[in-house]
PDB file of C-alpha atoms and ligand atoms in Angstrom:
ATOM      1  CA  UNK B  24      22.935 -35.891 228.843  1.00 37.00           C
ATOM      2  CA  UNK B  25      22.856 -36.135 225.118  1.00 42.00           C
ATOM      3  CA  UNK B  26      21.389 -32.762 223.891  1.00 44.00           C
ATOM      4  CA  UNK B  27      23.779 -30.519 225.841  1.00 44.00           C
ATOM      5  CA  UNK B  28      27.016 -32.672 224.583  1.00 41.00           C
ATOM      6  CA  UNK B  29      25.727 -32.164 221.082  1.00 44.00           C
ATOM      7  CA  UNK B  30      25.183 -28.335 221.949  1.00 47.00           C
ATOM      8  CA  UNK B  31      28.474 -28.138 223.422  1.00 43.00           C
ATOM      9  CA  UNK B  32      30.376 -29.950 220.568  1.00 44.00           C
ATOM     10  CA  UNK B  33      28.531 -27.457 218.149  1.00 47.00           C
ATOM     11  CA  UNK B  34      29.794 -24.409 220.016  1.00 48.00           C
ATOM     12  CA  UNK B  35      33.179 -25.678 220.607  1.00 47.00           C
ATOM     13  CA  UNK B  36      34.124 -25.288 217.413  1.00 47.00           C
ATOM     14  CA  UNK B  37      34.909 -21.419 217.619  1.00 50.00           C
ATOM     15  CA  UNK B  38      36.839 -19.566 220.176  1.00 53.00           C
ATOM     16  CA  UNK B  39      34.295 -16.409 220.190  1.00 56.00           C
ATOM     17  CA  UNK B  40      30.689 -17.739 221.435  1.00 60.00           C
ATOM     18  CA  UNK B  41      28.762 -14.784 221.609  1.00 73.00           C
ATOM     19  CA  UNK B  42      24.812 -14.771 222.422  1.00 80.00           C
ATOM     20  CA  UNK B  43      22.470 -16.096 219.218  1.00 92.00           C
ATOM     21  CA  UNK B  44      19.441 -16.451 218.012  1.00 95.00           C
ATOM     22  CA  UNK B  45      18.626 -19.821 217.729  1.00 96.00           C
ATOM     23  CA  UNK B  46      16.205 -21.359 215.111  1.00 97.00           C
ATOM     24  CA  UNK B  47      12.788 -22.621 216.512  1.00 98.00           C
ATOM     25  CA  UNK B  48      11.629 -25.609 215.765  1.00 98.00           C
ATOM     26  CA  UNK B  49       8.020 -25.808 214.144  1.00 98.00           C
ATOM     27  CA  UNK B  50       5.220 -28.251 214.788  1.00 98.00           C
ATOM     28  CA  UNK B  51       5.678 -31.356 213.003  1.00 98.00           C
ATOM     29  CA  UNK B  52       9.419 -31.779 213.829  1.00 98.00           C
ATOM     30  CA  UNK B  53      10.353 -34.759 215.816  1.00 98.00           C
ATOM     31  CA  UNK B  54      11.801 -32.633 218.601  1.00 98.00           C
ATOM     32  CA  UNK B  55       8.787 -31.297 219.444  1.00 98.00           C
ATOM     33  CA  UNK B  56       7.279 -34.870 220.040  1.00 97.00           C
ATOM     34  CA  UNK B  57       9.630 -36.656 222.036  1.00 97.00           C
ATOM     35  CA  UNK B  58       9.706 -36.668 225.984  1.00 98.00           C
ATOM     36  CA  UNK B  59      12.854 -34.401 226.603  1.00 98.00           C
ATOM     37  CA  UNK B  60      15.910 -35.744 228.778  1.00 98.00           C
ATOM     38  CA  UNK B  61      16.675 -34.391 232.265  1.00 98.00           C
ATOM     39  CA  UNK B  62      19.452 -31.676 232.771  1.00 98.00           C
ATOM     40  CA  UNK B  63      22.081 -33.549 234.887  1.00 98.00           C
ATOM     41  CA  UNK B  64      23.846 -30.484 236.170  1.00 98.00           C
ATOM     42  CA  UNK B  65      21.987 -27.164 235.912  1.00 98.00           C
ATOM     43  CA  UNK B  66      24.880 -25.197 236.815  1.00 97.00           C
ATOM     44  CA  UNK B  67      27.467 -26.358 233.927  1.00 97.00           C
ATOM     45  CA  UNK B  68      28.338 -23.824 231.517  1.00 96.00           C
ATOM     46  CA  UNK B  69      26.951 -25.095 228.333  1.00 96.00           C
ATOM     47  CA  UNK B  70      23.522 -25.109 230.068  1.00 97.00           C
ATOM     48  CA  UNK B  71      23.903 -21.426 230.685  1.00 96.00           C
ATOM     49  CA  UNK B  72      25.171 -20.758 227.314  1.00 96.00           C
ATOM     50  CA  UNK B  73      21.906 -22.236 226.290  1.00 97.00           C
ATOM     51  CA  UNK B  74      19.720 -20.175 228.512  1.00 97.00           C
ATOM     52  CA  UNK B  75      21.448 -16.926 227.473  1.00 96.00           C
ATOM     53  CA  UNK B  76      20.544 -17.958 223.509  1.00 97.00           C
ATOM     54  CA  UNK B  77      16.954 -19.112 224.500  1.00 97.00           C
ATOM     55  CA  UNK B  78      16.384 -15.619 226.255  1.00 96.00           C
ATOM     56  CA  UNK B  79      17.581 -13.887 223.116  1.00 96.00           C
ATOM     57  CA  UNK B  80      15.824 -15.896 220.941  1.00 97.00           C
ATOM     58  CA  UNK B  81      12.300 -15.321 222.969  1.00 96.00           C
ATOM     59  CA  UNK B  82      12.940 -11.658 223.145  1.00 94.00           C
ATOM     60  CA  UNK B  83      13.607 -11.660 219.476  1.00 94.00           C
ATOM     61  CA  UNK B  84      10.476 -13.661 218.777  1.00 94.00           C
ATOM     62  CA  UNK B  85       8.389 -11.745 221.276  1.00 92.00           C
ATOM     63  CA  UNK B  86       7.537 -14.882 223.430  1.00 91.00           C
ATOM     64  CA  UNK B  87       6.415 -15.264 227.230  1.00 94.00           C
ATOM     65  CA  UNK B  88       8.158 -18.462 227.314  1.00 97.00           C
ATOM     66  CA  UNK B  89      10.435 -20.996 225.749  1.00 98.00           C
ATOM     67  CA  UNK B  90      11.152 -24.457 226.399  1.00 98.00           C
ATOM     68  CA  UNK B  91      14.661 -25.988 224.855  1.00 98.00           C
ATOM     69  CA  UNK B  92      13.238 -28.686 222.673  1.00 98.00           C
ATOM     70  CA  UNK B  93      11.614 -25.807 220.850  1.00 98.00           C
ATOM     71  CA  UNK B  94      15.141 -24.244 220.269  1.00 98.00           C
ATOM     72  CA  UNK B  95      15.994 -28.458 219.253  1.00 98.00           C
ATOM     73  CA  UNK B  96      17.564 -29.136 222.301  1.00 98.00           C
ATOM     74  CA  UNK B  97      15.803 -32.032 224.066  1.00 98.00           C
ATOM     75  CA  UNK B  98      16.707 -31.167 227.665  1.00 98.00           C
ATOM     76  CA  UNK B  99      13.982 -30.400 230.408  1.00 98.00           C
ATOM     77  CA  UNK B 100      14.370 -26.569 230.795  1.00 98.00           C
ATOM     78  CA  UNK B 101      12.152 -23.582 230.291  1.00 98.00           C
ATOM     79  CA  UNK B 102      12.101 -20.287 230.476  1.00 98.00           C
ATOM     80  CA  UNK B 103       9.041 -17.587 230.916  1.00 97.00           C
ATOM     81  CA  UNK B 104       8.073 -14.435 232.306  1.00 94.00           C
ATOM     82  CA  UNK B 105       4.604 -12.391 233.070  1.00 89.00           C
ATOM     83  CA  UNK B 106       4.958  -8.607 232.685  1.00 81.00           C
ATOM     84  CA  UNK B 107       1.997  -6.400 234.775  1.00 76.00           C
ATOM     85  CA  UNK B 108       0.788  -5.603 231.551  1.00 75.00           C
ATOM     86  CA  UNK B 109       0.154  -8.988 230.165  1.00 75.00           C
ATOM     87  CA  UNK B 110      -0.942 -10.135 233.685  1.00 72.00           C
ATOM     88  CA  UNK B 111      -3.702  -7.239 234.002  1.00 72.00           C
ATOM     89  CA  UNK B 112      -4.817  -8.159 230.203  1.00 75.00           C
ATOM     90  CA  UNK B 113      -5.600 -11.786 230.910  1.00 72.00           C
ATOM     91  CA  UNK B 114      -6.846 -11.808 234.243  1.00 64.00           C
ATOM     92  CA  UNK B 115      -6.825 -10.671 237.692  1.00 59.00           C
ATOM     93  CA  UNK B 116      -5.505 -13.377 239.728  1.00 59.00           C
ATOM     94  CA  UNK B 117      -2.158 -13.901 238.118  1.00 58.00           C
ATOM     95  CA  UNK B 118       0.720 -10.951 239.123  1.00 75.00           C
ATOM     96  CA  UNK B 119       3.843 -10.293 237.212  1.00 87.00           C
ATOM     97  CA  UNK B 120       6.097 -13.004 237.140  1.00 91.00           C
ATOM     98  CA  UNK B 121      10.412 -11.916 237.130  1.00 92.00           C
ATOM     99  CA  UNK B 122      11.772 -13.732 234.081  1.00 95.00           C
ATOM    100  CA  UNK B 123      12.312 -17.402 235.480  1.00 97.00           C
ATOM    101  CA  UNK B 124      14.691 -20.175 234.362  1.00 98.00           C
ATOM    102  CA  UNK B 125      13.351 -23.933 235.627  1.00 98.00           C
ATOM    103  CA  UNK B 126      15.272 -26.749 235.050  1.00 98.00           C
ATOM    104  CA  UNK B 127      13.827 -30.103 235.531  1.00 98.00           C
ATOM    105  CA  UNK B 128      10.158 -28.697 236.514  1.00 98.00           C
ATOM    106  CA  UNK B 129       7.748 -31.092 238.039  1.00 98.00           C
ATOM    107  CA  UNK B 130       4.128 -29.700 238.260  1.00 98.00           C
ATOM    108  CA  UNK B 131       1.278 -30.421 240.890  1.00 98.00           C
ATOM    109  CA  UNK B 132      -2.440 -29.088 240.020  1.00 98.00           C
ATOM    110  CA  UNK B 133      -3.701 -27.689 243.004  1.00 98.00           C
ATOM    111  CA  UNK B 134      -7.412 -28.824 242.562  1.00 96.00           C
ATOM    112  CA  UNK B 135      -9.375 -29.874 239.745  1.00 96.00           C
ATOM    113  CA  UNK B 136     -10.773 -26.640 238.148  1.00 97.00           C
ATOM    114  CA  UNK B 137      -9.714 -25.716 234.795  1.00 97.00           C
ATOM    115  CA  UNK B 138     -10.439 -22.612 232.938  1.00 97.00           C
ATOM    116  CA  UNK B 139     -10.216 -21.578 229.381  1.00 97.00           C
ATOM    117  CA  UNK B 140      -8.083 -19.172 227.746  1.00 96.00           C
ATOM    118  CA  UNK B 141      -6.597 -18.275 224.225  1.00 95.00           C
ATOM    119  CA  UNK B 142      -2.906 -19.589 223.632  1.00 96.00           C
ATOM    120  CA  UNK B 143      -0.070 -19.339 220.975  1.00 97.00           C
ATOM    121  CA  UNK B 144       3.341 -20.730 220.437  1.00 97.00           C
ATOM    122  CA  UNK B 145       6.076 -19.568 218.942  1.00 97.00           C
ATOM    123  CA  UNK B 146       6.143 -23.570 217.213  1.00 98.00           C
ATOM    124  CA  UNK B 147       2.889 -22.656 215.517  1.00 98.00           C
ATOM    125  CA  UNK B 148       3.563 -19.395 214.195  1.00 96.00           C
ATOM    126  CA  UNK B 149       0.379 -17.421 213.312  1.00 95.00           C
ATOM    127  CA  UNK B 150      -2.240 -19.458 215.035  1.00 97.00           C
ATOM    128  CA  UNK B 151      -3.990 -19.265 218.565  1.00 96.00           C
ATOM    129  CA  UNK B 152      -6.588 -21.400 219.832  1.00 96.00           C
ATOM    130  CA  UNK B 153      -8.580 -21.964 223.458  1.00 97.00           C
ATOM    131  CA  UNK B 154      -7.033 -24.246 225.724  1.00 98.00           C
ATOM    132  CA  UNK B 155      -8.096 -25.719 229.151  1.00 98.00           C
ATOM    133  CA  UNK B 156      -5.774 -25.455 231.596  1.00 98.00           C
ATOM    134  CA  UNK B 157      -5.690 -26.345 235.595  1.00 98.00           C
ATOM    135  CA  UNK B 158      -6.443 -22.537 237.344  1.00 97.00           C
ATOM    136  CA  UNK B 159      -3.891 -23.359 240.166  1.00 97.00           C
ATOM    137  CA  UNK B 160      -0.720 -25.560 240.775  1.00 98.00           C
ATOM    138  CA  UNK B 161       2.202 -25.923 242.427  1.00 98.00           C
ATOM    139  CA  UNK B 162       5.545 -26.165 240.190  1.00 98.00           C
ATOM    140  CA  UNK B 163       9.309 -26.819 241.435  1.00 98.00           C
ATOM    141  CA  UNK B 164      12.378 -27.352 239.689  1.00 98.00           C
ATOM    142  CA  UNK B 165      15.883 -25.803 239.759  1.00 98.00           C
ATOM    143  CA  UNK B 166      17.574 -22.684 238.780  1.00 97.00           C
ATOM    144  CA  UNK B 167      20.997 -22.075 237.175  1.00 97.00           C
ATOM    145  CA  UNK B 168      22.569 -22.447 240.811  1.00 97.00           C
ATOM    146  CA  UNK B 169      21.172 -25.425 241.202  1.00 97.00           C
ATOM    147  CA  UNK B 170      18.913 -23.688 244.142  1.00 97.00           C
ATOM    148  CA  UNK B 171      15.419 -25.259 244.269  1.00 98.00           C
ATOM    149  CA  UNK B 172      12.457 -23.212 243.168  1.00 97.00           C
ATOM    150  CA  UNK B 173       8.950 -23.670 244.907  1.00 98.00           C
ATOM    151  CA  UNK B 174       5.923 -21.735 243.778  1.00 97.00           C
ATOM    152  CA  UNK B 175       2.400 -21.821 243.540  1.00 97.00           C
ATOM    153  CA  UNK B 176       0.558 -20.160 240.597  1.00 95.00           C
ATOM    154  CA  UNK B 177      -2.875 -19.242 239.257  1.00 94.00           C
ATOM    155  CA  UNK B 178      -4.410 -17.927 236.229  1.00 92.00           C
ATOM    156  CA  UNK B 179      -1.992 -16.722 233.355  1.00 93.00           C
ATOM    157  CA  UNK B 180       0.846 -17.738 235.162  1.00 94.00           C
ATOM    158  CA  UNK B 181      -0.261 -21.103 236.166  1.00 96.00           C
ATOM    159  CA  UNK B 182      -1.324 -21.362 232.336  1.00 96.00           C
ATOM    160  CA  UNK B 183       2.389 -20.356 230.907  1.00 97.00           C
ATOM    161  CA  UNK B 184       3.997 -22.897 233.156  1.00 98.00           C
ATOM    162  CA  UNK B 185       1.730 -25.774 231.754  1.00 98.00           C
ATOM    163  CA  UNK B 186       2.308 -24.674 228.211  1.00 98.00           C
ATOM    164  CA  UNK B 187       6.087 -24.735 228.555  1.00 98.00           C
ATOM    165  CA  UNK B 188       6.190 -27.920 230.534  1.00 98.00           C
ATOM    166  CA  UNK B 189       4.145 -29.717 228.245  1.00 98.00           C
ATOM    167  CA  UNK B 190       6.874 -29.222 225.304  1.00 98.00           C
ATOM    168  CA  UNK B 191       8.998 -31.222 227.766  1.00 98.00           C
ATOM    169  CA  UNK B 192       6.632 -34.128 227.352  1.00 98.00           C
ATOM    170  CA  UNK B 193       6.202 -33.446 223.554  1.00 98.00           C
ATOM    171  CA  UNK B 194       2.671 -32.030 223.710  1.00 98.00           C
ATOM    172  CA  UNK B 195       1.965 -28.845 221.860  1.00 98.00           C
ATOM    173  CA  UNK B 196      -1.260 -27.072 222.958  1.00 98.00           C
ATOM    174  CA  UNK B 197      -3.548 -28.034 220.013  1.00 98.00           C
ATOM    175  CA  UNK B 198      -3.344 -31.557 221.996  1.00 98.00           C
ATOM    176  CA  UNK B 199      -4.948 -29.964 224.976  1.00 98.00           C
ATOM    177  CA  UNK B 200      -7.509 -28.313 222.832  1.00 98.00           C
ATOM    178  CA  UNK B 201     -11.089 -29.667 223.364  1.00 97.00           C
ATOM    179  CA  UNK B 202     -12.885 -27.647 220.662  1.00 96.00           C
ATOM    180  CA  UNK B 203     -10.498 -27.406 217.729  1.00 96.00           C
ATOM    181  CA  UNK B 204     -13.098 -24.957 215.944  1.00 95.00           C
ATOM    182  CA  UNK B 205     -11.428 -22.323 217.936  1.00 95.00           C
ATOM    183  CA  UNK B 206      -8.148 -23.109 216.428  1.00 96.00           C
ATOM    184  CA  UNK B 207      -7.634 -19.388 214.427  1.00 95.00           C
ATOM    185  CA  UNK B 208      -5.209 -17.657 212.316  1.00 95.00           C
ATOM    186  CA  UNK B 209      -4.234 -14.484 214.352  1.00 92.00           C
ATOM    187  CA  UNK B 210      -4.625 -12.415 211.371  1.00 92.00           C
ATOM    188  CA  UNK B 211      -8.358 -13.657 211.222  1.00 90.00           C
ATOM    189  CA  UNK B 212      -9.159 -12.505 215.100  1.00 79.00           C
ATOM    190  CA  UNK B 213     -11.104  -9.319 213.861  1.00 71.00           C
ATOM    191  CA  UNK B 214     -13.376 -10.799 211.852  1.00 70.00           C
ATOM    192  CA  UNK B 215     -14.831 -13.396 214.169  1.00 61.00           C
ATOM    193  CA  UNK B 216     -13.547 -13.439 217.759  1.00 55.00           C
ATOM    194  CA  UNK B 217     -13.100 -16.638 219.381  1.00 59.00           C
ATOM    195  CA  UNK B 218     -16.083 -17.167 221.603  1.00 57.00           C
ATOM    196  CA  UNK B 219     -14.883 -16.969 225.165  1.00 56.00           C
TER     197      UNK B 219
HETATM  198 NI1   NI D  13       4.640 -23.259 223.011  1.00 52.06          NI
END
Protein backbone atom coordinates (compact mmCIF):
# COMPACT_ATOMS: atom_id res chain seq x y z
CA UNK A 1 0.00 0.00 0.00
CA UNK A 2 2.75 2.33 -1.07
CA UNK A 3 0.56 5.31 -1.93
CA UNK A 4 -1.23 5.36 1.38
CA UNK A 5 2.03 4.93 3.25
CA UNK A 6 3.42 8.00 1.53
CA UNK A 7 0.22 9.87 2.29
CA UNK A 8 0.24 8.82 5.92
CA UNK A 9 3.84 9.89 6.40
CA UNK A 10 3.13 13.27 4.87
CA UNK A 11 0.15 13.81 7.16
CA UNK A 12 1.84 12.45 10.26
CA UNK A 13 4.19 15.39 10.53
CA UNK A 14 1.63 17.57 12.27
CA UNK A 15 -0.77 16.90 15.13
CA UNK A 16 -3.57 18.94 13.61
CA UNK A 17 -4.89 17.61 10.32
CA UNK A 18 -7.89 19.55 9.05
CA UNK A 19 -9.38 18.63 5.70
CA UNK A 20 -7.44 19.98 2.80
CA UNK A 21 -7.97 20.90 -0.81
CA UNK A 22 -5.47 18.77 -2.71
CA UNK A 23 -3.58 19.67 -5.85
CA UNK A 24 -5.08 18.02 -8.91
CA UNK A 25 -2.69 16.26 -11.29
CA UNK A 26 -3.02 17.39 -14.89
CA UNK A 27 -2.73 15.41 -18.12
CA UNK A 28 0.89 14.46 -18.70
CA UNK A 29 1.71 13.79 -15.04
CA UNK A 30 3.01 10.20 -14.67
CA UNK A 31 0.54 9.42 -11.84
CA UNK A 32 -2.29 9.70 -14.40
CA UNK A 33 -0.61 7.24 -16.76
CA UNK A 34 0.18 4.39 -14.37
CA UNK A 35 -2.24 1.71 -13.17
CA UNK A 36 -3.12 2.35 -9.51
CA UNK A 37 -2.62 -0.18 -6.69
CA UNK A 38 -5.43 -1.93 -4.81
CA UNK A 39 -6.36 -0.51 -1.40
CA UNK A 40 -5.47 -3.17 1.17
CA UNK A 41 -7.70 -1.92 3.98
CA UNK A 42 -10.57 0.42 3.04
CA UNK A 43 -11.26 1.01 6.76
CA UNK A 44 -7.76 2.40 7.46
CA UNK A 45 -7.75 5.93 8.95
CA UNK A 46 -5.47 7.24 6.21
CA UNK A 47 -7.95 6.08 3.58
CA UNK A 48 -10.78 7.87 5.40
CA UNK A 49 -8.67 11.01 5.53
CA UNK A 50 -7.81 10.75 1.85
CA UNK A 51 -11.51 10.47 0.99
CA UNK A 52 -12.38 13.50 3.17
CA UNK A 53 -9.76 15.53 1.34
CA UNK A 54 -10.92 14.23 -2.06
CA UNK A 55 -14.50 15.25 -1.24
CA UNK A 56 -13.41 18.74 -0.33
CA UNK A 57 -11.22 18.94 -3.44
CA UNK A 58 -14.04 17.75 -5.72
CA UNK A 59 -16.50 20.19 -4.18
CA UNK A 60 -14.05 23.08 -4.52
CA UNK A 61 -13.34 22.22 -8.17
CA UNK A 62 -17.00 21.63 -9.04
CA UNK A 63 -16.47 18.06 -10.26
CA UNK A 64 -18.91 15.16 -10.48
CA UNK A 65 -16.25 12.59 -9.67
CA UNK A 66 -12.63 12.25 -8.66
CA UNK A 67 -10.18 9.35 -8.68
CA UNK A 68 -7.32 9.06 -6.17
CA UNK A 69 -4.58 9.24 -8.87
CA UNK A 70 -5.94 12.69 -9.76
CA UNK A 71 -4.73 13.88 -6.35
CA UNK A 72 -1.36 12.13 -6.79
CA UNK A 73 -2.32 9.04 -4.75
CA UNK A 74 -1.92 5.88 -6.86
CA UNK A 75 -4.69 3.84 -5.17
CA UNK A 76 -7.81 2.20 -6.64
CA UNK A 77 -10.42 4.49 -5.12
CA UNK A 78 -12.96 6.81 -6.73
CA UNK A 79 -15.70 9.14 -5.49
CA UNK A 80 -18.67 10.40 -7.52
CA UNK A 81 -22.25 11.56 -7.35
CA UNK A 82 -24.94 12.55 -9.82
CA UNK A 83 -27.33 15.31 -8.77
CA UNK A 84 -30.97 15.13 -9.82
CA UNK A 85 -30.52 18.30 -11.89
CA UNK A 86 -27.49 16.96 -13.67
CA UNK A 87 -29.13 13.64 -14.32
CA UNK A 88 -32.19 15.29 -15.86
CA UNK A 89 -29.96 17.46 -18.05
CA UNK A 90 -27.84 14.61 -19.35
CA UNK A 91 -30.41 11.97 -20.17
CA UNK A 92 -33.57 10.31 -19.01
CA UNK A 93 -32.11 6.92 -18.20
CA UNK A 94 -29.84 8.17 -15.48
CA UNK A 95 -31.15 8.72 -11.96
CA UNK A 96 -29.79 10.76 -9.10
CA UNK A 97 -26.87 8.94 -7.49
CA UNK A 98 -25.87 9.66 -3.90
CA UNK A 99 -22.29 10.49 -3.11
CA UNK A 100 -20.48 7.18 -3.47
CA UNK A 101 -17.02 6.11 -2.34
CA UNK A 102 -15.95 3.05 -4.29
CA UNK A 103 -12.80 1.17 -3.32
CA UNK A 104 -11.16 -1.41 -5.59
CA UNK A 105 -13.98 -1.17 -8.17
CA UNK A 106 -14.77 -3.76 -10.81
CA UNK A 107 -16.82 -2.96 -13.91
CA UNK A 108 -18.74 -5.32 -16.12
CA UNK A 109 -20.51 -3.93 -19.21
CA UNK A 110 -24.11 -5.10 -19.68
CA UNK A 111 -24.37 -5.60 -23.41
CA UNK A 112 -22.32 -4.14 -26.23
CA UNK A 113 -24.27 -0.88 -26.68
CA UNK A 114 -22.24 2.30 -26.52
CA UNK A 115 -23.55 5.85 -26.43
CA UNK A 116 -21.80 9.15 -27.14
CA UNK A 117 -21.73 11.92 -24.58
CA UNK A 118 -19.71 15.02 -23.76
CA UNK A 119 -17.13 14.59 -21.02
CA UNK A 120 -14.78 16.85 -19.17
CA UNK A 121 -12.16 16.09 -16.53
CA UNK A 122 -10.55 18.08 -13.72
CA UNK A 123 -7.18 16.84 -14.99
CA UNK A 124 -7.81 18.50 -18.40
CA UNK A 125 -9.12 21.86 -17.25
CA UNK A 126 -11.04 23.88 -19.82
CA UNK A 127 -11.53 21.01 -22.27
CA UNK A 128 -14.40 18.74 -23.23
CA UNK A 129 -14.97 16.13 -25.89
CA UNK A 130 -17.37 13.52 -27.18
CA UNK A 131 -16.68 10.05 -25.77
CA UNK A 132 -18.39 6.73 -26.48
CA UNK A 133 -19.13 4.67 -23.34
CA UNK A 134 -21.01 1.49 -22.54
CA UNK A 135 -24.66 2.39 -22.05
CA UNK A 136 -25.17 0.03 -19.13
CA UNK A 137 -22.92 -1.79 -16.71
CA UNK A 138 -22.72 -3.52 -13.37
CA UNK A 139 -20.12 -2.27 -10.92
CA UNK A 140 -18.94 -3.47 -7.58
CA UNK A 141 -16.42 -2.52 -4.93
CA UNK A 142 -16.13 -1.74 -1.23
CA UNK A 143 -17.17 1.24 0.85
CA UNK A 144 -15.15 2.73 3.70
CA UNK A 145 -16.64 0.25 6.18
CA UNK A 146 -15.47 -2.61 4.00
CA UNK A 147 -19.05 -3.42 2.92
CA UNK A 148 -19.60 -4.62 -0.60
CA UNK A 149 -21.35 -2.25 -3.02
CA UNK A 150 -22.94 -3.71 -6.13
CA UNK A 151 -25.06 -1.67 -8.52
CA UNK A 152 -26.30 -1.58 -12.06
CA UNK A 153 -26.04 1.75 -13.86
CA UNK A 154 -27.21 3.25 -17.12
CA UNK A 155 -26.72 6.48 -19.00
CA UNK A 156 -24.89 9.31 -17.29
CA UNK A 157 -24.39 7.30 -14.09
CA UNK A 158 -22.68 4.54 -16.10
CA UNK A 159 -20.61 7.15 -17.95
CA UNK A 160 -19.32 8.74 -14.74
CA UNK A 161 -18.30 5.36 -13.31
CA UNK A 162 -16.46 4.39 -16.52
CA UNK A 163 -14.67 7.76 -16.65
CA UNK A 164 -13.55 7.61 -13.00
CA UNK A 165 -12.50 3.97 -13.07
CA UNK A 166 -10.48 4.57 -16.25
CA UNK A 167 -8.28 6.86 -14.13
CA UNK A 168 -7.31 3.79 -12.08
CA UNK A 169 -5.92 2.18 -15.21
CA UNK A 170 -4.03 5.26 -16.37
CA UNK A 171 -6.58 6.19 -19.03
CA UNK A 172 -7.89 9.71 -19.70
CA UNK A 173 -11.04 10.35 -21.73
CA UNK A 174 -9.24 11.53 -24.92
CA UNK A 175 -7.87 7.97 -25.17
CA UNK A 176 -11.49 6.76 -25.44
CA UNK A 177 -12.51 9.32 -28.05
CA UNK A 178 -13.15 8.14 -31.60
CA UNK A 179 -13.39 11.63 -33.10
CA UNK A 180 -10.70 13.96 -31.76
CA UNK A 181 -12.15 16.83 -33.80
CA UNK A 182 -14.76 17.15 -31.02
CA UNK A 183 -12.08 17.96 -28.41
CA UNK A 184 -12.97 21.55 -27.57
CA UNK A 185 -12.09 24.33 -25.18
CA UNK A 186 -15.28 24.90 -23.23
CA UNK A 187 -14.91 28.64 -23.79
CA UNK A 188 -15.50 27.93 -27.51
CA UNK A 189 -18.68 25.92 -26.94
CA UNK A 190 -21.04 28.72 -27.91
CA UNK A 191 -19.34 29.31 -31.24
CA UNK A 192 -19.54 25.91 -32.84
CA UNK A 193 -21.23 23.37 -30.59
CA UNK A 194 -19.92 19.84 -30.67
CA UNK A 195 -22.17 17.91 -33.06
CA UNK A 196 -24.25 15.33 -31.16
NI1 LIG B 1 -11.44 12.66 -14.94
